[in-house]
Amino acid sequence: MKGENFYRNLFRLMNEHFMGMKFLSVVSNSEGALTRFANSEIHQNVFEKKSLISVLATRDNKIAVATTNDLSINGLKETRKKLEQMLENSTPLDYEFKLPDVSVGYPVENICDSVKNASAEDRAQIFDKILKASGKDVQAFGYVSDNISENAVISSNGMFVYQAYSSASFNFVALSDSGSGYVSSTAKGYKDLDVDKKIHRAIEFAKKSNNLLEIDPGLYTVILGPEAVSELFFYFSYVCTNGYMHELKMSPSVRFLGQRIGPDNLNVYDDPNHQMQIPLTYDVCGKKREKTPIIENGVFKNIFYSHGAALRFGKKPTGHTISLEDLDFAIPANLVIEGGNTPVDKIISETKSGIYINRFHYMNVVDPYEAMFTGMTRDGTFLIENGQLTRAIKNMRFNVKFFEFTKNIEAISKETESTSGEYFPTVAPFIKVKNFNFTSKTA
């Protein structure tokens, strides 16, 4: 880790070498270690240090962005030269551009000792737990990783904000004959990964998933595990909360923002301060991020505006710009689906007939304006009969309209879990919903 003073010195150098140019810059450094395992053996240990600087320059209402991993003075000079050439050949934007207002904030450091002091042996100890729990009948696949990231947002109009944070992650695919189970977790430090409980669930699902039963497509009551809930709400946040698409009237938010879309106890936030989330305190434009309701007491409350979309449509930026190269796109990076009041065991025991789904994969958008998503079940799908998970069933394809899904929610569990996700970690409960639409079955 380079520390705040390194970036303050870079701030001085950039103002010196970019004199006369209006710019916004994100400087980042990450140190990450990864241990991968397959067929119940560790086969890869890697450690990577990476530094990057991205600079957005503006002149005559044009913008240009250049990125390099060369943070030396020569690297800064070369980057400026590229930006000058790009600005010369760019066309002006169709809205009035200006650099973000200057944010003032204390440096933020959220680094856990368990990550700071982690070694390959520590990651191997988690694999060892998995191996011992798996026994001879289950093959283990997955990874354990940790990362320390720091970045500073710097601008020619005087902005300097700095943040550093740690994260630890793992996922585990358990294979037993033709059956499989899956779990994942991401947290600020290793002690919050909840490894023991999760690896036993993956192994239990794998062992239960043999001799699969085939059932017909149709409408079913289902209970989704946190992995499945995370996937579904991530797609909601991707398709339905971008202010740019809302203003173009190409988002379902045009019809549903401000409307009741689910039960009173459905609450979804973007919350960088949540104890189970990775604290992304500032976005790439230096805007401080705060806890923001997306769905509150069942009502769709807020969408998000990136810096570019806010300028374009006369809105205030909300702190959700994630790339200097796409200033129109906004997404909540710290998604939290709040838990309800009912223990998941009670929700399952009160379900006479239904299907339990551990995870989705191959999810995609069928119709963005209707927020219709499709995907397959995977790694643990079971019949629920008289309040118990009984027989495993073959994977099924589903099509759901998100706003019909939320209307059909019957119960939200008290328990929540962290899941790693493909792009950002999510905190999610178990959710019971009726009329979940399976459209086809696997052979």
Short mmCIF file of C-alpha atoms in Angstrom, two decimals:
data_model
loop_
_atom_site.label_atom_id
_atom_site.label_comp_id
_atom_site.label_asym_id
_atom_site.label_seq_id
_atom_site.Cartn_x
_atom_site.Cartn_y
_atom_site.Cartn_z
CA MET A 1 0.00 0.00 0.00
CA LYS A 2 1.38 3.39 -1.03
CA GLY A 3 -0.50 5.51 1.52
CA GLU A 4 -2.18 8.91 1.35
CA ASN A 5 1.07 10.92 1.19
CA PHE A 6 2.07 9.22 -2.07
CA TYR A 7 -1.13 10.43 -3.72
CA ARG A 8 -0.79 13.93 -2.27
CA ASN A 9 2.64 14.12 -3.85
CA LEU A 10 1.19 12.89 -7.14
CA PHE A 11 -1.49 15.58 -6.83
CA ARG A 12 1.29 18.18 -6.71
CA LEU A 13 3.12 16.60 -9.69
CA MET A 14 -0.04 16.44 -11.79
CA ASN A 15 -0.84 20.09 -11.20
CA GLU A 16 2.72 20.87 -12.22
CA HIS A 17 2.83 18.74 -15.38
CA PHE A 18 -0.79 19.30 -16.47
CA MET A 19 -0.63 23.06 -15.94
CA GLY A 20 -3.09 24.88 -18.21
CA MET A 21 -5.20 21.75 -18.75
CA LYS A 22 -8.52 21.05 -17.02
CA PHE A 23 -8.46 17.46 -15.80
CA LEU A 24 -10.02 14.88 -13.50
CA SER A 25 -7.90 11.89 -12.53
CA VAL A 26 -8.38 8.59 -10.71
CA VAL A 27 -5.18 7.01 -9.41
CA SER A 28 -5.46 3.50 -8.04
CA ASN A 29 -3.30 0.79 -6.59
CA SER A 30 -4.26 -2.76 -5.69
CA GLU A 31 -2.42 -5.66 -4.13
CA GLY A 32 -4.25 -8.94 -4.55
CA ALA A 33 -3.53 -12.58 -3.77
CA LEU A 34 -5.44 -15.57 -5.12
CA THR A 35 -5.42 -19.28 -4.36
CA ARG A 36 -7.35 -21.50 -6.76
CA PHE A 37 -8.26 -25.14 -6.25
CA ALA A 38 -9.73 -27.83 -8.51
CA ASN A 39 -10.29 -31.59 -8.13
CA SER A 40 -9.63 -31.05 -4.39
CA GLU A 41 -6.08 -29.80 -4.98
CA ILE A 42 -4.56 -26.32 -4.92
CA HIS A 43 -3.19 -25.63 -8.38
CA GLN A 44 -2.49 -21.90 -8.37
CA ASN A 45 -1.13 -19.25 -6.01
CA VAL A 46 -0.64 -15.78 -7.44
CA PHE A 47 0.04 -12.31 -6.08
CA GLU A 48 -0.32 -9.16 -8.14
CA LYS A 49 0.44 -5.50 -7.56
CA LYS A 50 -1.15 -3.09 -10.00
CA SER A 51 -1.14 0.71 -10.32
CA LEU A 52 -3.17 2.72 -12.82
CA ILE A 53 -3.85 6.34 -13.53
CA SER A 54 -6.79 7.44 -15.66
CA VAL A 55 -7.00 11.08 -16.68
CA LEU A 56 -10.01 12.82 -18.22
CA ALA A 57 -9.07 16.12 -19.84
CA THR A 58 -11.49 18.71 -21.19
CA ARG A 59 -11.19 21.69 -23.53
CA ASP A 60 -13.69 23.51 -25.76
CA ASN A 61 -16.44 21.25 -24.41
CA LYS A 62 -14.54 18.18 -25.67
CA ILE A 63 -13.35 15.39 -23.40
CA ALA A 64 -10.64 12.75 -23.76
CA VAL A 65 -9.59 9.92 -21.43
CA ALA A 66 -6.21 8.18 -21.27
CA THR A 67 -5.04 5.43 -18.92
CA THR A 68 -1.53 4.22 -18.12
CA ASN A 69 0.28 2.14 -15.52
CA ASP A 70 3.31 4.44 -15.69
CA LEU A 71 3.06 6.81 -12.73
CA SER A 72 6.50 8.36 -13.31
CA ILE A 73 7.02 11.94 -14.48
CA ASN A 74 7.73 10.64 -17.99
CA GLY A 75 4.49 8.67 -17.81
CA LEU A 76 2.56 11.80 -16.86
CA LYS A 77 4.18 13.75 -19.71
CA GLU A 78 3.31 11.01 -22.24
CA THR A 79 -0.27 10.87 -20.95
CA ARG A 80 -0.64 14.63 -21.37
CA LYS A 81 0.71 14.40 -24.92
CA LYS A 82 -1.86 11.70 -25.79
CA LEU A 83 -4.67 13.73 -24.26
CA GLU A 84 -3.68 16.81 -26.27
CA GLN A 85 -3.79 14.78 -29.49
CA MET A 86 -7.13 13.19 -28.59
CA LEU A 87 -8.70 16.55 -27.74
CA GLU A 88 -7.50 17.92 -31.06
CA ASN A 89 -9.38 15.20 -32.93
CA SER A 90 -12.47 14.96 -30.71
CA THR A 91 -15.86 16.47 -31.40
CA PRO A 92 -17.63 18.64 -28.83
CA LEU A 93 -20.21 17.06 -26.55
CA ASP A 94 -23.89 17.78 -27.14
CA TYR A 95 -24.29 19.05 -23.58
CA GLU A 96 -22.30 21.54 -21.53
CA PHE A 97 -19.52 19.71 -19.73
CA LYS A 98 -17.75 20.79 -16.58
CA LEU A 99 -15.53 19.06 -14.06
CA PRO A 100 -17.21 17.75 -10.89
CA ASP A 101 -17.62 20.16 -8.00
CA VAL A 102 -14.81 19.81 -5.50
CA SER A 103 -15.53 17.28 -2.75
CA VAL A 104 -14.00 17.84 0.63
CA GLY A 105 -13.56 14.81 2.85
CA TYR A 106 -11.26 13.12 5.29
CA PRO A 107 -9.16 10.24 3.97
CA VAL A 108 -10.98 6.97 4.53
CA GLU A 109 -9.12 3.78 5.47
CA ASN A 110 -10.99 0.52 6.05
CA ILE A 111 -8.33 -2.17 6.03
CA CYS A 112 -8.72 -5.30 8.16
CA ASP A 113 -5.64 -6.80 9.77
CA SER A 114 -6.75 -10.27 8.65
CA VAL A 115 -6.27 -9.18 5.02
CA LYS A 116 -3.26 -6.97 5.65
CA ASN A 117 -1.39 -9.87 7.26
CA ALA A 118 -2.81 -12.67 5.09
CA SER A 119 -0.48 -15.24 3.59
CA ALA A 120 -0.79 -18.14 1.16
CA GLU A 121 -0.90 -20.41 4.24
CA ASP A 122 -3.97 -18.54 5.55
CA ARG A 123 -5.78 -19.09 2.27
CA ALA A 124 -4.68 -22.73 2.26
CA GLN A 125 -6.20 -23.14 5.73
CA ILE A 126 -9.63 -22.25 4.30
CA PHE A 127 -9.08 -24.76 1.51
CA ASP A 128 -8.09 -27.30 4.18
CA LYS A 129 -11.42 -26.75 5.96
CA ILE A 130 -13.22 -27.33 2.67
CA LEU A 131 -11.20 -30.47 1.99
CA LYS A 132 -11.85 -31.99 5.42
CA ALA A 133 -15.58 -31.24 5.23
CA SER A 134 -15.80 -32.65 1.68
CA GLY A 135 -14.33 -36.06 2.53
CA LYS A 136 -13.76 -38.60 -0.22
CA ASP A 137 -17.19 -38.30 -1.83
CA VAL A 138 -17.06 -34.65 -2.83
CA GLN A 139 -14.66 -32.89 -5.20
CA ALA A 140 -13.83 -29.26 -4.39
CA PHE A 141 -13.41 -26.40 -6.88
CA GLY A 142 -13.12 -22.67 -6.26
CA TYR A 143 -10.88 -19.94 -4.96
CA VAL A 144 -9.88 -17.90 -1.91
CA SER A 145 -8.64 -14.35 -2.47
CA ASP A 146 -7.83 -11.12 -0.67
CA ASN A 147 -7.18 -7.62 -1.88
CA ILE A 148 -6.15 -4.21 -0.59
CA SER A 149 -7.21 -1.33 -2.83
CA GLU A 150 -6.58 2.36 -2.57
CA ASN A 151 -7.41 5.23 -4.86
CA ALA A 152 -7.41 8.99 -5.01
CA VAL A 153 -9.53 11.31 -7.11
CA ILE A 154 -7.62 14.42 -8.16
CA SER A 155 -8.69 17.37 -10.28
CA SER A 156 -7.25 20.58 -11.64
CA ASN A 157 -9.88 22.55 -9.73
CA GLY A 158 -8.50 21.37 -6.40
CA MET A 159 -10.20 18.06 -5.61
CA PHE A 160 -8.29 15.50 -3.54
CA VAL A 161 -10.09 12.59 -1.90
CA TYR A 162 -8.47 9.34 -0.83
CA GLN A 163 -9.84 5.95 0.22
CA ALA A 164 -8.35 2.55 1.02
CA TYR A 165 -10.19 -0.67 1.77
CA SER A 166 -9.67 -4.39 2.04
CA SER A 167 -11.71 -7.35 0.86
CA ALA A 168 -11.60 -11.12 1.19
CA SER A 169 -13.61 -13.51 -0.98
CA PHE A 170 -14.15 -17.17 -1.60
CA ASN A 171 -16.37 -19.42 -3.63
CA PHE A 172 -16.75 -23.16 -3.50
CA VAL A 173 -18.33 -25.56 -5.99
CA ALA A 174 -18.91 -28.99 -4.49
CA LEU A 175 -19.32 -31.91 -6.91
CA SER A 176 -20.67 -35.31 -5.93
CA ASP A 177 -21.29 -37.65 -8.88
CA SER A 178 -23.81 -35.69 -10.97
CA GLY A 179 -24.82 -33.40 -8.09
CA SER A 180 -23.41 -29.98 -7.26
CA GLY A 181 -23.63 -27.23 -4.66
CA TYR A 182 -22.32 -23.66 -4.64
CA VAL A 183 -21.61 -20.92 -2.10
CA SER A 184 -19.70 -17.63 -2.12
CA SER A 185 -18.93 -14.73 0.17
CA THR A 186 -17.13 -11.37 0.18
CA ALA A 187 -16.34 -9.32 3.27
CA LYS A 188 -13.97 -6.64 4.53
CA GLY A 189 -11.95 -9.30 6.35
CA TYR A 190 -11.58 -13.07 6.64
CA LYS A 191 -13.46 -13.45 9.93
CA ASP A 192 -16.71 -12.24 8.33
CA LEU A 193 -16.72 -14.71 5.40
CA ASP A 194 -18.89 -17.21 7.27
CA VAL A 195 -16.89 -20.04 5.72
CA ASP A 196 -17.88 -22.94 8.01
CA LYS A 197 -21.65 -22.62 7.60
CA LYS A 198 -21.45 -22.07 3.86
CA ILE A 199 -19.14 -24.95 2.94
CA HIS A 200 -21.41 -27.42 4.73
CA ARG A 201 -24.40 -26.10 2.77
CA ALA A 202 -22.60 -26.57 -0.56
CA ILE A 203 -21.61 -30.12 0.37
CA GLU A 204 -25.12 -30.97 1.60
CA PHE A 205 -26.65 -29.68 -1.66
CA ALA A 206 -24.14 -31.61 -3.79
CA LYS A 207 -24.84 -34.88 -1.96
CA LYS A 208 -28.60 -34.32 -2.18
CA SER A 209 -28.54 -33.51 -5.89
CA ASN A 210 -28.22 -37.00 -7.34
CA ASN A 211 -31.08 -39.02 -8.87
CA LEU A 212 -32.71 -35.90 -10.24
CA LEU A 213 -36.46 -35.73 -10.69
CA GLU A 214 -37.91 -34.16 -13.85
CA ILE A 215 -40.87 -31.84 -13.41
CA ASP A 216 -42.98 -29.92 -15.90
CA PRO A 217 -42.56 -26.18 -16.53
CA GLY A 218 -45.20 -23.88 -15.10
CA LEU A 219 -45.92 -21.50 -12.23
CA TYR A 220 -44.51 -22.57 -8.84
CA THR A 221 -44.04 -21.18 -5.37
CA VAL A 222 -40.28 -20.93 -4.88
CA ILE A 223 -37.87 -20.04 -2.09
CA LEU A 224 -34.74 -18.37 -3.44
CA GLY A 225 -31.44 -18.62 -1.57
CA PRO A 226 -29.27 -15.48 -1.16
CA GLU A 227 -27.20 -16.33 -4.25
CA ALA A 228 -30.32 -16.41 -6.44
CA VAL A 229 -31.80 -13.30 -4.81
CA SER A 230 -28.52 -11.40 -5.37
CA GLU A 231 -28.49 -12.27 -9.07
CA LEU A 232 -32.08 -11.16 -9.62
CA PHE A 233 -31.70 -7.85 -7.79
CA PHE A 234 -28.38 -7.12 -9.48
CA TYR A 235 -30.14 -7.31 -12.86
CA PHE A 236 -32.87 -5.04 -11.48
CA SER A 237 -30.26 -2.49 -10.41
CA TYR A 238 -28.49 -2.73 -13.78
CA VAL A 239 -31.61 -2.35 -15.92
CA CYS A 240 -33.88 -0.17 -13.79
CA THR A 241 -31.82 2.34 -11.76
CA ASN A 242 -29.70 4.16 -14.35
CA GLY A 243 -30.90 7.78 -14.54
CA TYR A 244 -29.54 8.18 -18.09
CA MET A 245 -31.88 5.47 -19.44
CA HIS A 246 -34.73 6.88 -17.33
CA GLU A 247 -34.39 10.32 -18.92
CA LEU A 248 -34.37 8.75 -22.39
CA LYS A 249 -37.60 6.95 -21.35
CA MET A 250 -35.99 3.61 -22.17
CA SER A 251 -36.09 2.22 -18.62
CA PRO A 252 -38.96 0.50 -16.76
CA SER A 253 -38.35 3.10 -14.05
CA VAL A 254 -40.43 5.48 -16.20
CA ARG A 255 -43.51 3.49 -15.22
CA PHE A 256 -42.56 2.14 -11.79
CA LEU A 257 -40.52 4.88 -10.03
CA GLY A 258 -42.56 6.18 -7.10
CA GLN A 259 -44.97 3.23 -7.32
CA ARG A 260 -45.60 0.44 -4.81
CA ILE A 261 -43.94 -2.63 -6.30
CA GLY A 262 -43.81 -5.04 -3.36
CA PRO A 263 -44.66 -5.75 0.29
CA ASP A 264 -44.01 -3.27 3.11
CA ASN A 265 -40.97 -5.23 4.29
CA LEU A 266 -39.19 -5.07 0.92
CA ASN A 267 -36.31 -2.64 1.45
CA VAL A 268 -33.32 -2.36 -0.88
CA TYR A 269 -30.46 0.09 -0.42
CA ASP A 270 -27.17 1.12 -1.90
CA ASP A 271 -25.18 1.30 1.32
CA PRO A 272 -21.37 1.65 1.33
CA ASN A 273 -21.45 1.83 5.15
CA HIS A 274 -23.24 -1.48 5.71
CA GLN A 275 -21.22 -3.72 8.01
CA MET A 276 -21.35 -6.61 5.50
CA GLN A 277 -20.40 -4.51 2.46
CA ILE A 278 -17.12 -3.29 0.96
CA PRO A 279 -16.93 0.43 1.76
CA LEU A 280 -16.72 2.27 -1.58
CA THR A 281 -16.88 5.74 -0.05
CA TYR A 282 -16.28 7.86 -3.20
CA ASP A 283 -17.15 7.31 -6.84
CA VAL A 284 -14.65 7.97 -9.65
CA CYS A 285 -15.73 11.62 -9.78
CA GLY A 286 -14.98 12.08 -6.08
CA LYS A 287 -18.65 12.29 -5.08
CA LYS A 288 -19.19 10.92 -1.60
CA ARG A 289 -21.54 7.96 -1.50
CA GLU A 290 -24.19 7.67 1.22
CA LYS A 291 -26.80 5.09 2.11
CA THR A 292 -29.60 5.60 -0.43
CA PRO A 293 -32.94 3.76 -0.55
CA ILE A 294 -33.78 2.15 -3.88
CA ILE A 295 -36.91 0.31 -2.76
CA GLU A 296 -38.29 1.53 0.59
CA ASN A 297 -41.23 -0.15 2.34
CA GLY A 298 -42.18 -1.69 -1.00
CA VAL A 299 -42.02 1.60 -2.97
CA PHE A 300 -39.47 2.14 -5.80
CA LYS A 301 -37.88 5.33 -4.42
CA ASN A 302 -34.72 6.32 -6.27
CA ILE A 303 -32.65 6.00 -9.42
CA PHE A 304 -29.04 7.14 -9.84
CA TYR A 305 -27.34 9.81 -11.93
CA SER A 306 -23.74 9.59 -13.04
CA HIS A 307 -21.76 12.82 -13.53
CA GLY A 308 -22.38 12.94 -17.29
CA ALA A 309 -26.09 12.12 -17.08
CA ALA A 310 -26.55 14.70 -14.32
CA LEU A 311 -24.98 17.43 -16.49
CA ARG A 312 -26.89 16.31 -19.56
CA PHE A 313 -30.32 16.33 -17.89
CA GLY A 314 -29.92 19.02 -15.23
CA LYS A 315 -29.86 16.63 -12.26
CA LYS A 316 -27.59 16.27 -9.25
CA PRO A 317 -25.00 13.47 -9.47
CA THR A 318 -25.63 10.78 -6.89
CA GLY A 319 -22.16 9.26 -6.50
CA HIS A 320 -22.64 6.29 -8.82
CA THR A 321 -20.24 7.01 -11.70
CA ILE A 322 -18.03 3.94 -12.00
CA SER A 323 -15.92 4.77 -15.07
CA LEU A 324 -14.37 7.92 -16.57
CA GLU A 325 -14.80 6.29 -19.98
CA ASP A 326 -18.59 6.08 -19.66
CA LEU A 327 -19.86 9.12 -17.82
CA ASP A 328 -23.51 8.27 -18.56
CA PHE A 329 -23.66 4.92 -16.76
CA ALA A 330 -24.62 4.64 -13.08
CA ILE A 331 -25.11 1.58 -10.90
CA PRO A 332 -25.29 0.92 -7.15
CA ALA A 333 -22.10 -0.92 -6.17
CA ASN A 334 -23.10 -1.71 -2.56
CA LEU A 335 -26.46 -3.42 -2.98
CA VAL A 336 -28.20 -4.52 0.23
CA ILE A 337 -31.56 -6.31 0.26
CA GLU A 338 -32.70 -5.95 3.85
CA GLY A 339 -33.84 -8.97 5.85
CA GLY A 340 -37.41 -9.44 7.11
CA ASN A 341 -38.63 -10.83 10.43
CA THR A 342 -39.16 -14.54 9.75
CA PRO A 343 -36.41 -17.17 10.20
CA VAL A 344 -35.76 -19.06 6.96
CA ASP A 345 -36.40 -22.40 8.69
CA LYS A 346 -39.94 -21.19 9.50
CA ILE A 347 -40.50 -20.00 5.92
CA ILE A 348 -39.51 -23.43 4.60
CA SER A 349 -41.47 -25.38 7.25
CA GLU A 350 -44.64 -23.42 6.41
CA THR A 351 -44.33 -24.20 2.68
CA LYS A 352 -46.46 -27.24 1.85
CA SER A 353 -45.42 -27.43 -1.80
CA GLY A 354 -42.74 -25.52 -3.68
CA ILE A 355 -39.20 -25.43 -5.07
CA TYR A 356 -36.00 -24.28 -3.37
CA ILE A 357 -33.45 -22.60 -5.70
CA ASN A 358 -29.88 -22.09 -4.54
CA ARG A 359 -28.48 -20.20 -7.49
CA PHE A 360 -29.07 -18.90 -11.01
CA HIS A 361 -26.69 -18.81 -13.93
CA TYR A 362 -26.72 -17.68 -17.55
CA MET A 363 -29.00 -14.84 -16.53
CA ASN A 364 -29.78 -12.30 -19.19
CA VAL A 365 -32.20 -9.58 -20.12
CA VAL A 366 -35.08 -10.67 -22.37
CA ASP A 367 -36.94 -7.34 -22.49
CA PRO A 368 -35.28 -4.36 -20.74
CA TYR A 369 -38.39 -2.15 -20.86
CA GLU A 370 -40.42 -4.83 -19.07
CA ALA A 371 -37.47 -5.80 -16.81
CA MET A 372 -37.96 -9.38 -17.97
CA PHE A 373 -35.04 -11.64 -17.08
CA THR A 374 -34.22 -15.21 -17.97
CA GLY A 375 -31.79 -17.76 -16.61
CA MET A 376 -31.26 -21.30 -15.38
CA THR A 377 -31.31 -22.87 -11.95
CA ARG A 378 -28.01 -24.43 -10.85
CA ASP A 379 -26.10 -26.09 -8.01
CA GLY A 380 -29.00 -27.07 -5.78
CA THR A 381 -32.68 -27.12 -6.84
CA PHE A 382 -35.07 -29.13 -4.67
CA LEU A 383 -38.72 -29.91 -4.23
CA ILE A 384 -40.23 -28.60 -1.01
CA GLU A 385 -42.81 -31.09 0.27
CA ASN A 386 -44.68 -30.58 3.54
CA GLY A 387 -42.15 -28.07 4.81
CA GLN A 388 -38.96 -29.93 3.93
CA LEU A 389 -36.43 -30.00 1.11
CA THR A 390 -36.84 -33.49 -0.29
CA ARG A 391 -35.94 -34.61 -3.81
CA ALA A 392 -33.53 -32.80 -6.14
CA ILE A 393 -34.98 -31.77 -9.48
CA LYS A 394 -33.44 -31.19 -12.90
CA ASN A 395 -32.47 -27.63 -13.71
CA MET A 396 -35.14 -25.42 -15.23
CA ARG A 397 -35.17 -22.24 -17.33
CA PHE A 398 -37.23 -19.32 -16.09
CA ASN A 399 -38.60 -16.06 -17.46
CA VAL A 400 -39.72 -13.49 -14.89
CA LYS A 401 -40.81 -9.88 -15.04
CA PHE A 402 -39.09 -8.27 -12.07
CA PHE A 403 -42.03 -6.07 -11.05
CA GLU A 404 -44.39 -9.08 -11.09
CA PHE A 405 -41.81 -10.99 -9.04
CA THR A 406 -41.75 -8.30 -6.33
CA LYS A 407 -45.58 -8.15 -6.25
CA ASN A 408 -45.62 -11.91 -5.62
CA ILE A 409 -43.20 -11.91 -2.67
CA GLU A 410 -44.74 -13.77 0.26
CA ALA A 411 -41.89 -13.81 2.80
CA ILE A 412 -38.41 -12.38 3.38
CA SER A 413 -36.08 -14.13 5.79
CA LYS A 414 -34.59 -12.56 8.88
CA GLU A 415 -31.17 -13.92 7.91
CA THR A 416 -29.02 -12.16 5.32
CA GLU A 417 -25.77 -13.29 3.73
CA SER A 418 -23.00 -11.77 1.66
CA THR A 419 -22.56 -13.15 -1.85
CA SER A 420 -19.62 -12.39 -4.12
CA GLY A 421 -21.49 -11.73 -7.36
CA GLU A 422 -19.97 -11.40 -10.81
CA TYR A 423 -19.29 -7.66 -10.53
CA PHE A 424 -20.07 -6.45 -6.99
CA PRO A 425 -20.82 -8.23 -3.71
CA THR A 426 -24.45 -8.15 -2.55
CA VAL A 427 -26.08 -8.68 0.84
CA ALA A 428 -29.30 -10.66 0.45
CA PRO A 429 -31.88 -12.70 2.41
CA PHE A 430 -33.90 -15.78 1.39
CA ILE A 431 -37.13 -14.79 -0.39
CA LYS A 432 -40.34 -16.80 -0.91
CA VAL A 433 -42.39 -15.86 -3.97
CA LYS A 434 -45.44 -17.32 -5.69
CA ASN A 435 -46.10 -17.79 -9.42
CA PHE A 436 -42.44 -18.05 -10.40
CA ASN A 437 -42.50 -18.89 -14.09
CA PHE A 438 -40.46 -21.89 -15.31
CA THR A 439 -40.64 -21.99 -19.10
CA SER A 440 -38.68 -25.14 -19.97
CA LYS A 441 -36.79 -28.06 -18.47
CA THR A 442 -33.45 -29.75 -19.11
CA ALA A 443 -33.21 -33.28 -20.47
#
